[in-house]
Structures are given as structure tokens and as C-alpha cells.
Short mmCIF file of C-alpha atoms in Angstrom, two decimals:
data_model
loop_
_atom_site.label_atom_id
_atom_site.label_comp_id
_atom_site.label_asym_id
_atom_site.label_seq_id
_atom_site.Cartn_x
_atom_site.Cartn_y
_atom_site.Cartn_z
CA MET A 1 -55.47 -26.83 -11.85
CA LYS A 2 -52.23 -25.46 -10.46
CA GLU A 3 -51.87 -24.98 -6.70
CA GLN A 4 -51.98 -21.44 -5.37
CA PRO A 5 -48.56 -19.84 -4.70
CA LEU A 6 -47.50 -19.60 -1.05
CA TRP A 7 -45.45 -16.39 -1.25
CA PHE A 8 -45.34 -14.46 2.08
CA LYS A 9 -47.95 -16.73 3.71
CA GLY A 10 -47.84 -16.26 7.50
CA GLU A 11 -45.00 -13.72 7.32
CA LYS A 12 -46.82 -10.42 7.94
CA TRP A 13 -44.42 -9.27 10.67
CA MET A 14 -41.28 -10.02 8.70
CA VAL A 15 -42.79 -8.16 5.74
CA LEU A 16 -43.44 -5.15 7.99
CA THR A 17 -39.87 -5.33 9.30
CA GLY A 18 -38.60 -5.34 5.74
CA LEU A 19 -40.75 -2.33 4.87
CA LEU A 20 -39.35 -0.53 7.92
CA GLY A 21 -35.95 -0.78 6.24
CA PHE A 22 -37.26 1.19 3.27
CA ALA A 23 -38.73 3.85 5.59
CA LEU A 24 -35.42 4.22 7.43
CA ALA A 25 -33.56 4.29 4.11
CA LEU A 26 -35.78 7.16 2.99
CA VAL A 27 -35.03 9.12 6.18
CA CYS A 28 -31.28 8.50 5.85
CA GLY A 29 -31.33 9.35 2.14
CA LEU A 30 -33.03 12.67 2.83
CA GLY A 31 -30.52 13.35 5.60
CA ALA A 32 -27.61 12.67 3.26
CA LEU A 33 -29.10 14.99 0.62
CA LEU A 34 -29.55 17.80 3.16
CA LEU A 35 -26.17 17.42 4.87
CA GLY A 36 -24.07 16.34 1.90
CA THR A 37 -21.80 13.31 1.80
CA ASP A 38 -18.38 14.93 2.10
CA GLU A 39 -18.30 14.79 5.90
CA THR A 40 -20.02 12.94 8.73
CA PRO A 41 -22.82 12.51 9.55
CA GLY A 42 -23.91 13.02 5.92
CA SER A 43 -21.51 10.42 4.49
CA GLY A 44 -22.55 7.93 7.17
CA MET A 45 -26.24 8.51 6.48
CA ALA A 46 -25.61 7.66 2.83
CA LYS A 47 -24.12 4.35 3.99
CA ALA A 48 -27.08 3.80 6.32
CA PHE A 49 -29.41 4.45 3.38
CA SER A 50 -27.90 1.62 1.33
CA PHE A 51 -27.66 -0.75 4.31
CA ASN A 52 -31.27 -0.24 5.45
CA ALA A 53 -32.60 -0.62 1.91
CA ALA A 54 -30.51 -3.77 1.32
CA LEU A 55 -31.59 -5.35 4.62
CA GLY A 56 -35.21 -4.44 3.90
CA ILE A 57 -35.05 -6.19 0.51
CA PHE A 58 -33.35 -9.20 2.11
CA LEU A 59 -36.04 -9.54 4.79
CA LEU A 60 -38.86 -9.18 2.25
CA SER A 61 -37.24 -11.82 0.02
CA THR A 62 -36.83 -14.14 3.00
CA ALA A 63 -40.48 -13.62 3.94
CA ALA A 64 -41.50 -14.43 0.35
CA VAL A 65 -39.74 -17.81 0.21
CA SER A 66 -40.17 -18.84 3.86
CA PRO A 67 -43.47 -20.74 3.25
CA TYR A 68 -41.59 -23.02 0.83
CA SER A 69 -38.99 -24.05 3.45
CA GLY A 70 -41.04 -26.97 4.75
CA MET A 71 -40.14 -25.96 8.33
CA GLY A 72 -42.58 -26.83 11.09
CA ARG A 73 -44.76 -24.12 12.61
CA LYS A 74 -42.65 -23.73 15.77
CA SER A 75 -39.31 -23.82 13.96
CA ARG A 76 -40.48 -21.26 11.46
CA ALA A 77 -41.85 -19.00 14.21
CA PHE A 78 -38.54 -19.21 16.09
CA PHE A 79 -36.60 -18.27 12.97
CA ARG A 80 -39.06 -15.47 12.13
CA TRP A 81 -38.98 -13.72 15.49
CA SER A 82 -35.23 -14.23 15.94
CA TYR A 83 -34.56 -12.69 12.55
CA ILE A 84 -36.95 -9.81 13.18
CA ALA A 85 -35.13 -9.02 16.46
CA LEU A 86 -31.71 -9.22 14.78
CA GLY A 87 -32.95 -7.06 11.90
CA LEU A 88 -34.29 -4.40 14.28
CA TYR A 89 -30.96 -4.25 16.13
CA SER A 90 -29.14 -3.90 12.80
CA TYR A 91 -31.42 -1.02 11.76
CA PHE A 92 -30.82 0.65 15.14
CA ALA A 93 -27.03 0.30 15.08
CA GLU A 94 -26.62 1.37 11.47
CA THR A 95 -29.05 4.30 11.59
CA VAL A 96 -28.44 5.78 15.04
CA GLN A 97 -24.66 5.49 14.93
CA HIS A 98 -24.32 6.97 11.46
CA ILE A 99 -26.61 9.84 12.42
CA ARG A 100 -24.24 10.43 15.35
CA GLY A 101 -21.28 10.34 12.96
CA VAL A 102 -19.89 7.06 14.37
CA ASN A 103 -18.98 3.93 12.41
CA PRO A 104 -21.24 1.23 13.91
CA ARG A 105 -18.77 -1.58 13.12
CA PHE A 106 -15.22 -0.25 13.40
CA VAL A 107 -15.03 2.21 16.30
CA THR A 108 -11.99 4.40 16.89
CA ASP A 109 -11.73 6.39 20.12
CA GLY A 110 -15.42 5.86 20.79
CA SER A 111 -17.39 5.96 24.02
CA ALA A 112 -18.41 2.92 26.04
CA PHE A 113 -21.82 3.09 24.30
CA ASP A 114 -20.18 3.07 20.85
CA LEU A 115 -18.03 0.07 21.75
CA ALA A 116 -21.03 -1.79 23.16
CA VAL A 117 -23.06 -1.15 19.99
CA ALA A 118 -20.15 -2.27 17.78
CA ASN A 119 -19.60 -5.45 19.80
CA GLY A 120 -23.32 -6.15 19.72
CA PHE A 121 -23.36 -5.56 15.97
CA GLY A 122 -20.59 -8.10 15.50
CA MET A 123 -22.50 -10.71 17.51
CA VAL A 124 -25.73 -9.93 15.61
CA ALA A 125 -23.93 -10.36 12.27
CA LEU A 126 -22.73 -13.83 13.31
CA LEU A 127 -26.23 -14.80 14.47
CA LEU A 128 -27.75 -13.56 11.21
CA VAL A 129 -25.45 -15.96 9.36
CA ALA A 130 -25.92 -18.88 11.78
CA TYR A 131 -29.73 -18.71 11.76
CA TYR A 132 -29.81 -18.36 8.00
CA VAL A 133 -27.65 -21.45 7.51
CA VAL A 134 -30.31 -23.46 9.38
CA PHE A 135 -33.07 -21.77 7.38
CA ALA A 136 -31.28 -22.49 4.08
CA ALA A 137 -30.71 -26.14 5.02
CA ALA A 138 -34.48 -26.63 5.36
CA PHE A 139 -34.94 -26.13 1.60
CA PHE A 140 -32.71 -29.14 0.87
CA ARG A 141 -34.83 -31.54 2.92
CA LYS A 142 -37.45 -33.89 1.49
CA ARG A 143 -40.32 -32.03 3.15
CA ALA A 144 -39.58 -28.87 1.16
CA SER A 145 -39.33 -30.77 -2.13
CA GLN A 146 -42.93 -31.92 -1.67
CA LEU A 147 -44.07 -28.30 -2.11
CA GLN A 148 -43.91 -26.39 -5.42
CA ARG A 149 -40.84 -28.06 -6.92
CA GLY A 150 -39.76 -25.34 -9.31
CA VAL A 151 -39.78 -22.64 -6.64
CA VAL A 152 -37.94 -24.84 -4.14
CA LEU A 153 -35.31 -25.70 -6.78
CA SER A 154 -34.73 -22.01 -7.53
CA VAL A 155 -34.48 -21.18 -3.81
CA ARG A 156 -31.90 -23.93 -3.32
CA TYR A 157 -29.64 -22.26 -5.87
CA ALA A 158 -30.41 -18.86 -4.31
CA MET A 159 -29.42 -20.14 -0.87
CA ILE A 160 -26.05 -21.33 -2.18
CA ALA A 161 -25.46 -17.83 -3.58
CA VAL A 162 -26.53 -16.26 -0.27
CA MET A 163 -24.01 -18.42 1.62
CA PHE A 164 -21.24 -17.11 -0.63
CA SER A 165 -22.44 -13.57 0.05
CA PHE A 166 -22.26 -14.22 3.78
CA ILE A 167 -18.69 -15.42 3.31
CA GLY A 168 -17.98 -12.16 1.48
CA GLY A 169 -19.43 -10.21 4.42
CA ILE A 170 -17.27 -12.14 6.90
CA CYS A 171 -14.21 -11.38 4.74
CA ILE A 172 -15.10 -7.66 4.82
CA SER A 173 -15.25 -7.79 8.63
CA ILE A 174 -11.94 -9.67 8.95
CA ASN A 175 -10.31 -7.39 6.38
CA GLY A 176 -11.60 -4.28 8.18
CA GLY A 177 -13.21 -2.95 5.00
CA ARG A 178 -14.39 -3.78 1.50
CA TYR A 179 -11.15 -3.11 -0.40
CA VAL A 180 -8.64 -5.85 -1.20
CA GLY A 181 -5.29 -4.62 -2.47
CA LEU A 182 -5.36 -1.69 -4.85
CA ASP A 183 -8.35 -2.60 -7.02
CA GLY A 184 -10.29 -5.45 -5.42
CA ASN A 185 -13.69 -4.60 -3.93
CA LEU A 186 -15.52 -7.27 -1.94
CA ILE A 187 -18.81 -5.38 -1.87
CA TRP A 188 -19.80 -6.58 -5.36
CA PHE A 189 -19.32 -10.24 -4.43
CA HIS A 190 -21.00 -9.68 -1.06
CA GLY A 191 -24.01 -7.85 -2.48
CA LEU A 192 -24.72 -9.76 -5.69
CA GLY A 193 -25.34 -13.14 -4.07
CA PHE A 194 -28.22 -11.80 -1.99
CA HIS A 195 -30.02 -10.75 -5.17
CA ALA A 196 -30.31 -14.41 -6.14
CA LEU A 197 -33.19 -14.45 -3.64
CA GLN A 198 -35.14 -12.15 -5.94
CA VAL A 199 -33.89 -13.18 -9.39
CA LEU A 200 -34.14 -16.97 -9.26
CA PRO A 201 -37.54 -17.33 -7.50
CA ILE A 202 -39.03 -14.76 -9.90
CA ILE A 203 -37.80 -16.87 -12.83
CA ALA A 204 -39.36 -19.94 -11.18
CA TRP A 205 -42.66 -18.09 -10.69
CA LEU A 206 -42.73 -17.01 -14.36
CA ALA A 207 -41.91 -20.54 -15.51
CA TRP A 208 -44.70 -21.88 -13.26
CA ARG A 209 -47.16 -19.48 -14.91
CA SER A 210 -46.20 -20.68 -18.39
CA ALA A 211 -47.25 -23.68 -20.47
CA MET A 212 -43.76 -25.21 -20.39
CA THR A 213 -43.50 -28.83 -19.34
CA GLU A 214 -42.16 -29.50 -15.86
CA ARG A 215 -39.00 -30.98 -17.37
CA LEU A 216 -38.35 -27.84 -19.43
CA GLN A 217 -39.05 -25.64 -16.42
CA ARG A 218 -36.50 -27.53 -14.32
CA THR A 219 -33.92 -27.34 -17.11
CA LEU A 220 -34.42 -23.59 -17.35
CA LEU A 221 -34.12 -23.19 -13.57
CA HIS A 222 -30.96 -25.28 -13.45
CA ILE A 223 -29.43 -23.12 -16.18
CA ALA A 224 -30.41 -19.91 -14.35
CA GLY A 225 -29.10 -21.15 -11.01
CA VAL A 226 -25.80 -22.54 -12.27
CA THR A 227 -24.99 -19.48 -14.37
CA PHE A 228 -25.88 -17.03 -11.57
CA ILE A 229 -23.53 -18.84 -9.19
CA GLY A 230 -20.92 -19.10 -11.95
CA GLY A 231 -21.02 -15.34 -12.46
CA LEU A 232 -20.77 -14.79 -8.71
CA MET A 233 -17.74 -17.08 -8.47
CA ALA A 234 -15.97 -15.32 -11.33
CA ILE A 235 -16.48 -11.99 -9.55
CA GLY A 236 -15.18 -13.48 -6.29
CA VAL A 237 -11.99 -14.85 -7.84
CA GLN A 238 -11.35 -11.58 -9.68
CA THR A 239 -11.68 -9.74 -6.36
CA LEU A 240 -9.32 -12.13 -4.55
CA LEU A 241 -6.78 -11.48 -7.31
CA GLU A 242 -7.05 -7.80 -6.29
CA ARG A 243 -8.19 -6.86 -9.77
CA PRO A 244 -11.01 -4.46 -10.76
CA LEU A 245 -14.21 -5.84 -12.26
CA LEU A 246 -14.30 -3.27 -15.05
CA GLU A 247 -11.41 -4.56 -17.13
CA TRP A 248 -11.14 -6.58 -20.33
CA SER A 249 -9.87 -9.86 -18.90
CA LEU A 250 -11.08 -13.45 -18.67
CA LEU A 251 -12.89 -13.43 -15.32
CA PRO A 252 -14.96 -10.23 -15.75
CA LEU A 253 -15.96 -11.35 -19.25
CA ALA A 254 -16.85 -14.82 -17.91
CA ALA A 255 -18.97 -13.21 -15.16
CA LEU A 256 -20.74 -11.08 -17.76
CA ALA A 257 -21.36 -14.11 -20.00
CA PHE A 258 -22.77 -16.15 -17.09
CA LEU A 259 -25.12 -13.37 -16.02
CA VAL A 260 -26.27 -12.77 -19.59
CA VAL A 261 -27.33 -16.44 -19.74
CA THR A 262 -29.19 -16.01 -16.42
CA THR A 263 -30.96 -12.98 -17.88
CA ALA A 264 -31.80 -14.91 -21.05
CA ALA A 265 -33.34 -17.70 -18.95
CA GLY A 266 -35.47 -15.12 -17.16
CA LEU A 267 -36.56 -13.55 -20.45
CA ARG A 268 -37.50 -16.99 -21.81
CA ALA A 269 -39.65 -17.70 -18.75
CA CYS A 270 -41.24 -14.25 -19.03
CA LEU A 271 -41.98 -14.77 -22.73
CA GLU A 272 -43.56 -18.17 -22.14
CA ALA A 273 -45.73 -16.79 -19.30
CA TRP A 274 -46.82 -13.88 -21.51
CA ARG A 275 -47.68 -16.23 -24.39
CA LEU A 276 -49.89 -18.33 -22.13
CA LYS A 277 -51.62 -15.25 -20.74
CA LYS A 278 -52.12 -13.84 -24.22
CA GLY A 279 -53.47 -17.16 -25.47
CA GLY A 280 -55.88 -17.34 -22.51
CA SER A 281 -57.05 -13.77 -23.12
CA THR A 282 -57.64 -14.54 -26.81
CA LEU A 283 -59.69 -17.63 -25.98
CA ALA A 284 -61.69 -15.70 -23.38
CA GLY A 285 -62.42 -12.99 -25.94
#
């Protein structure tokens, strides 16, 4: 009999913090619809909508995989409450400042309060990265590998992708914006890597629910992880070359091919899980 999955175990408060992001995103989205996005604060509220939703998804994904980290109770609690505090400050800065019509990161001619919030936001961003590096490292230790191996393997690949996304975020801050040259846009590289935290563990969960052998499951997860990171890297290099993603050239086509293989791996895991469920239902009937 397979062991019960550990998703979200002990992470109620981080889950609630993630859900708060969706609530704030809803408020900001409604504000943007009512005020329009041509001028502030409407345009800023649209940005706050996407930020709050993205951070909410990130926190929920982190809460989902946290039980597989193998961290001790105290270490995990320290990470949890630190990240909740940093997440709450991020929600505050992004939402309140955009409602006021002020850029929470890059302030021009702002008040002392605006400068303090922006400086605090910069420090919070660095701490978000630093704490997550420690959290990610836990998945590569022996203690984590003694848990559900397929899930831990998928999270290891996801954490590598997340680190690249953090690098993309740091580049946006140093660059003073998302655009590189005339056509490069760092936001795609920055955003895509975080979605590895949803895509790869879901593939692992589907493979775990199938009748595939452990060796075949691991092969499938390696393929999914390598191709996801390969697609992310192709997007990153294309951006550094200051080229748009939507063009018929080698790197965008390579990124597309990599991500198609990742999708195919996910579909294979889904099909195998469905076959097992269907077979079990037939036997039960």
C-alpha cells in the first residue's frame, strides 16, 4: 500500500497567507476595472492584481511541497513564519502603494513614507530570495530523499527553475524594469520558473498514482524536469540577446519544443493515472 501524500501538512497559516493574495488580487482587479488602466491608480492596481495573485500561488505551492523538505520542526517553523511575514509586507507595499498611485519599488519625488516602503521592499525581496535558497537546499539533502522519492525529485528540478526566476527578478531590479533593449522582456523568464513549482510536482503526483514502475516514473520526471529548465534557459538567452520571444528563430522554437516535451510527460503521467483508476473502477464494478 502506498504511503499517504504529505501535501500542505502543517502549513495551514501559509495556505491562508497564500489565499489572502487571491483576495487582494480580486480587490485590485475590481479597482482596475472601475478606474481603468490608462492612468494611476488604475494602472497600478492592475499591476498589484498580477503581483498579489502570483505571490499567492507561490506561497500555496511552497506550502504544498514544504512537508517534503525534510527540514526539522523548528527550522521549518522559522522558515514558515519568516516567509509569512515577508509575504504580508509584500502584499502591503504592492497593494497600498499602487492604490495611492505610487510605484512601490522605484520611487520618484516621493514622500519619506514612500521611500521607506520602497527601501523596505528591496530588503524584503532580498530576504525572500535568501530564505528560499536555504529552503531549496533542504530538498537536496539525504533526509528529504527518504520521503516520497518521485515528489522530492520533481521539487529538486522545480527549485532549480525557481532559482533562475529569482535571478531574473534581481536582474529586473538592477535594470530598473523588465525591458532589455528594444524587444527583450525579462518578465517571461522571471515568471515561468516559478510555475515549475506547480507543473513538476503535479506530474510527480500523477505518476505516483499510476501503475508505472518506479524506474519509469523517475525517467519521466527527469525528462519533465530537464526539458522545463531547458525551455526556461532558451527563453533567458533569447531575452539577454534583446530579442522578442514571438519570432521564428532557433531559441524561441527550442523553448517551445522543450515545453512541448514537458507537457507530453505530464499527459503521459495523467493517462497512466487515469488508466489505473479506470481499471480499479472496472474491477470494483
